[in-house]
Amino acid sequence: MIPYVLLMFFPALFSSFIVQYRCKYIVNFDEKQRIQNNNSLLTVFFIMLITILALRDETIGRDLRNYKHYFETISYMQFNEVLAIESDMLFYLLNWIVGKYTDNYQVFLAIVAVITVLPLAVVYNDDKQHGFLKIVLFMNMSTFIMMFSGLRQSIAISMGLIAYTAVKRKKILFFLLFSSIAWGFHHSAFMILLFYPLYHVSFRKKHLWFVIPMILIVFIFNNQIFIWATSLIDSDKYTSDINNTGAYTMLVLFIMFAIFSYVIPDERKMDKETLGLRNFLVLAVLLQCFSPLHNLAMRLNYYYIIFIPVLLPKIISYAKDDLKEAAEFSKIILIIFLVSYYMINTYNSCRTGISALDIYPYVPYWK
């Protein structure tokens, strides 16, 4: 449990120490330097995250032993055999390339950790405010847990983050390139193609009369819609496995985030990115409506919920003048809730040995 606790709190402690040092020894320590310090908080967090991912034992993450089998098998394959793999070929090509230089699976995990985390660090560091809020939001998202187990999709999500930077700059060829690379790592990455139109369409508060009924309809008829949608992919594979995955808590939380993102900000001040990310959140709510039925919906939603920790701090920064105090108070309450929720769940998971994707308790590879 200790590594996860340190991952959450050490960056904040480090940041506080730096602030105290600069206030004491540096003259004219202004607000700009304070924002830069928030950036150092996130930098420390992502360095620690890479380290924890790179040094974890193969028992940390339910799928890591299967991936080890792939790594050991593919390294002996011929190049043309790797290219003949029909699904997620780029992931197996990565296995083959690394396997030509080393047979050490731990090295492969370290390389995947760097590939996975670096694009995330770039996107999260772009806005340097509310760093600790970003950390606690991210660590309570299922994408955090996925990084410890689902290597293929974790890389696909990271490629999606690079594609997102192209969306912001309207570099459509660059966007299509990294969308294709992401799809080459995991077949669910076709969801990234929605980034471009969703980011640039304008959904504002006046459109809620359409958005809210749409969410209600999707939630009420989620079973029927899910069966129809998955029948277009593979009805035998998905419709036979409909069950309650216990995702209602996250659905309620996402709905609250969506309400917050429409009520709190002054839309006249909001920049293009904040409006686009709010659209991502609306789609995340819609997809989450299907998560109680099947884990497939959550897998498709990973590409969008990864942006929630980026959006909410922006919403707070763009709060209406008469709601600034309410926004800051909401931030404090949210941090207290998320820290408590994470600590309680982590403690129970470490005590019982039962956790999502078997990532708790943490075990380093040398043990």
PDB file of N, CA and C in Angstrom, residues 41 55 65 74 112 114 118 122 132 139 175 213 215 225-226 236 240 291 298 300 303 322 325 341 343 350:
ATOM      1  N   LEU A  41       4.988  19.592  -9.307  1.00  0.00           N
ATOM      2  CA  LEU A  41       4.203  18.583  -8.589  1.00  0.00           C
ATOM      3  C   LEU A  41       3.804  17.457  -9.536  1.00  0.00           C
ATOM      4  N   LEU A  55       8.951  -1.089 -12.141  1.00  0.00           N
ATOM      5  CA  LEU A  55       9.538  -1.986 -11.142  1.00  0.00           C
ATOM      6  C   LEU A  55       8.540  -2.982 -10.566  1.00  0.00           C
ATOM      7  N   ARG A  65       1.170 -11.845 -16.812  1.00  0.00           N
ATOM      8  CA  ARG A  65       1.763 -13.159 -17.082  1.00  0.00           C
ATOM      9  C   ARG A  65       1.428 -13.617 -18.498  1.00  0.00           C
ATOM     10  N   ILE A  74       7.000 -14.386 -29.054  1.00  0.00           N
ATOM     11  CA  ILE A  74       7.131 -13.583 -30.269  1.00  0.00           C
ATOM     12  C   ILE A  74       8.593 -13.282 -30.607  1.00  0.00           C
ATOM     13  N   VAL A 112       7.384  -0.068 -21.845  1.00  0.00           N
ATOM     14  CA  VAL A 112       5.949   0.186 -21.975  1.00  0.00           C
ATOM     15  C   VAL A 112       5.510   1.280 -21.003  1.00  0.00           C
ATOM     16  N   VAL A 114       7.237   3.851 -19.941  1.00  0.00           N
ATOM     17  CA  VAL A 114       7.650   5.149 -20.483  1.00  0.00           C
ATOM     18  C   VAL A 114       6.734   5.566 -21.627  1.00  0.00           C
ATOM     19  N   LEU A 118       4.526   9.065 -20.706  1.00  0.00           N
ATOM     20  CA  LEU A 118       5.052  10.330 -21.226  1.00  0.00           C
ATOM     21  C   LEU A 118       3.995  11.181 -21.943  1.00  0.00           C
ATOM     22  N   VAL A 122       2.648  14.976 -20.739  1.00  0.00           N
ATOM     23  CA  VAL A 122       2.655  16.163 -21.592  1.00  0.00           C
ATOM     24  C   VAL A 122       1.283  16.847 -21.580  1.00  0.00           C
ATOM     25  N   PHE A 132      -2.697  18.924  -7.707  1.00  0.00           N
ATOM     26  CA  PHE A 132      -3.087  17.834  -6.804  1.00  0.00           C
ATOM     27  C   PHE A 132      -4.482  17.325  -7.125  1.00  0.00           C
ATOM     28  N   MET A 139      -6.009   9.097 -10.133  1.00  0.00           N
ATOM     29  CA  MET A 139      -5.797   7.862  -9.382  1.00  0.00           C
ATOM     30  C   MET A 139      -7.106   7.182  -8.999  1.00  0.00           C
ATOM     31  N   PHE A 175      -3.218  13.668 -36.806  1.00  0.00           N
ATOM     32  CA  PHE A 175      -4.263  13.012 -36.002  1.00  0.00           C
ATOM     33  C   PHE A 175      -4.588  11.623 -36.537  1.00  0.00           C
ATOM     34  N   PRO A 213     -32.125  14.973 -22.267  1.00  0.00           N
ATOM     35  CA  PRO A 213     -33.038  13.889 -22.684  1.00  0.00           C
ATOM     36  C   PRO A 213     -32.315  12.738 -23.393  1.00  0.00           C
ATOM     37  N   ILE A 215     -29.260  11.643 -22.808  1.00  0.00           N
ATOM     38  CA  ILE A 215     -28.623  10.809 -21.778  1.00  0.00           C
ATOM     39  C   ILE A 215     -29.657   9.948 -21.067  1.00  0.00           C
ATOM     40  N   ILE A 225     -30.189  -0.858 -26.538  1.00  0.00           N
ATOM     41  CA  ILE A 225     -29.228  -0.201 -27.413  1.00  0.00           C
ATOM     42  C   ILE A 225     -27.929  -0.979 -27.453  1.00  0.00           C
ATOM     43  N   PHE A 226     -27.514  -1.502 -26.304  1.00  0.00           N
ATOM     44  CA  PHE A 226     -26.255  -2.248 -26.246  1.00  0.00           C
ATOM     45  C   PHE A 226     -26.335  -3.527 -27.074  1.00  0.00           C
ATOM     46  N   ASP A 236     -22.537 -12.933 -30.708  1.00  0.00           N
ATOM     47  CA  ASP A 236     -22.253 -14.075 -29.839  1.00  0.00           C
ATOM     48  C   ASP A 236     -21.236 -13.718 -28.761  1.00  0.00           C
ATOM     49  N   SER A 240     -24.081 -12.229 -25.063  1.00  0.00           N
ATOM     50  CA  SER A 240     -24.230 -13.350 -24.149  1.00  0.00           C
ATOM     51  C   SER A 240     -23.587 -13.070 -22.792  1.00  0.00           C
ATOM     52  N   SER A 291     -21.875   0.812 -19.074  1.00  0.00           N
ATOM     53  CA  SER A 291     -20.888   0.084 -18.272  1.00  0.00           C
ATOM     54  C   SER A 291     -21.509  -0.880 -17.258  1.00  0.00           C
ATOM     55  N   MET A 298     -16.825   0.149 -20.806  1.00  0.00           N
ATOM     56  CA  MET A 298     -15.764   0.818 -20.060  1.00  0.00           C
ATOM     57  C   MET A 298     -14.481   0.864 -20.866  1.00  0.00           C
ATOM     58  N   LEU A 300     -14.218   1.081 -24.076  1.00  0.00           N
ATOM     59  CA  LEU A 300     -14.373   2.144 -25.071  1.00  0.00           C
ATOM     60  C   LEU A 300     -14.311   3.526 -24.429  1.00  0.00           C
ATOM     61  N   TYR A 303     -10.785   6.040 -23.424  1.00  0.00           N
ATOM     62  CA  TYR A 303     -10.188   7.081 -24.264  1.00  0.00           C
ATOM     63  C   TYR A 303     -10.736   8.472 -23.946  1.00  0.00           C
ATOM     64  N   ASP A 322     -19.481  35.199  -9.542  1.00  0.00           N
ATOM     65  CA  ASP A 322     -20.279  34.969  -8.342  1.00  0.00           C
ATOM     66  C   ASP A 322     -20.241  33.513  -7.864  1.00  0.00           C
ATOM     67  N   GLU A 325     -16.074  31.289  -5.305  1.00  0.00           N
ATOM     68  CA  GLU A 325     -15.934  30.702  -3.971  1.00  0.00           C
ATOM     69  C   GLU A 325     -16.557  29.314  -3.925  1.00  0.00           C
ATOM     70  N   TYR A 341     -11.906   8.175  -0.443  1.00  0.00           N
ATOM     71  CA  TYR A 341     -12.417   7.030  -1.206  1.00  0.00           C
ATOM     72  C   TYR A 341     -11.271   6.142  -1.660  1.00  0.00           C
ATOM     73  N   MET A 343      -8.135   5.955  -0.409  1.00  0.00           N
ATOM     74  CA  MET A 343      -7.416   5.360   0.717  1.00  0.00           C
ATOM     75  C   MET A 343      -8.189   4.198   1.322  1.00  0.00           C
ATOM     76  N   CYS A 350      -5.695  -4.070  -0.120  1.00  0.00           N
ATOM     77  CA  CYS A 350      -4.426  -4.615   0.376  1.00  0.00           C
ATOM     78  C   CYS A 350      -4.651  -5.593   1.528  1.00  0.00           C
TER      79      CYS A 350
END
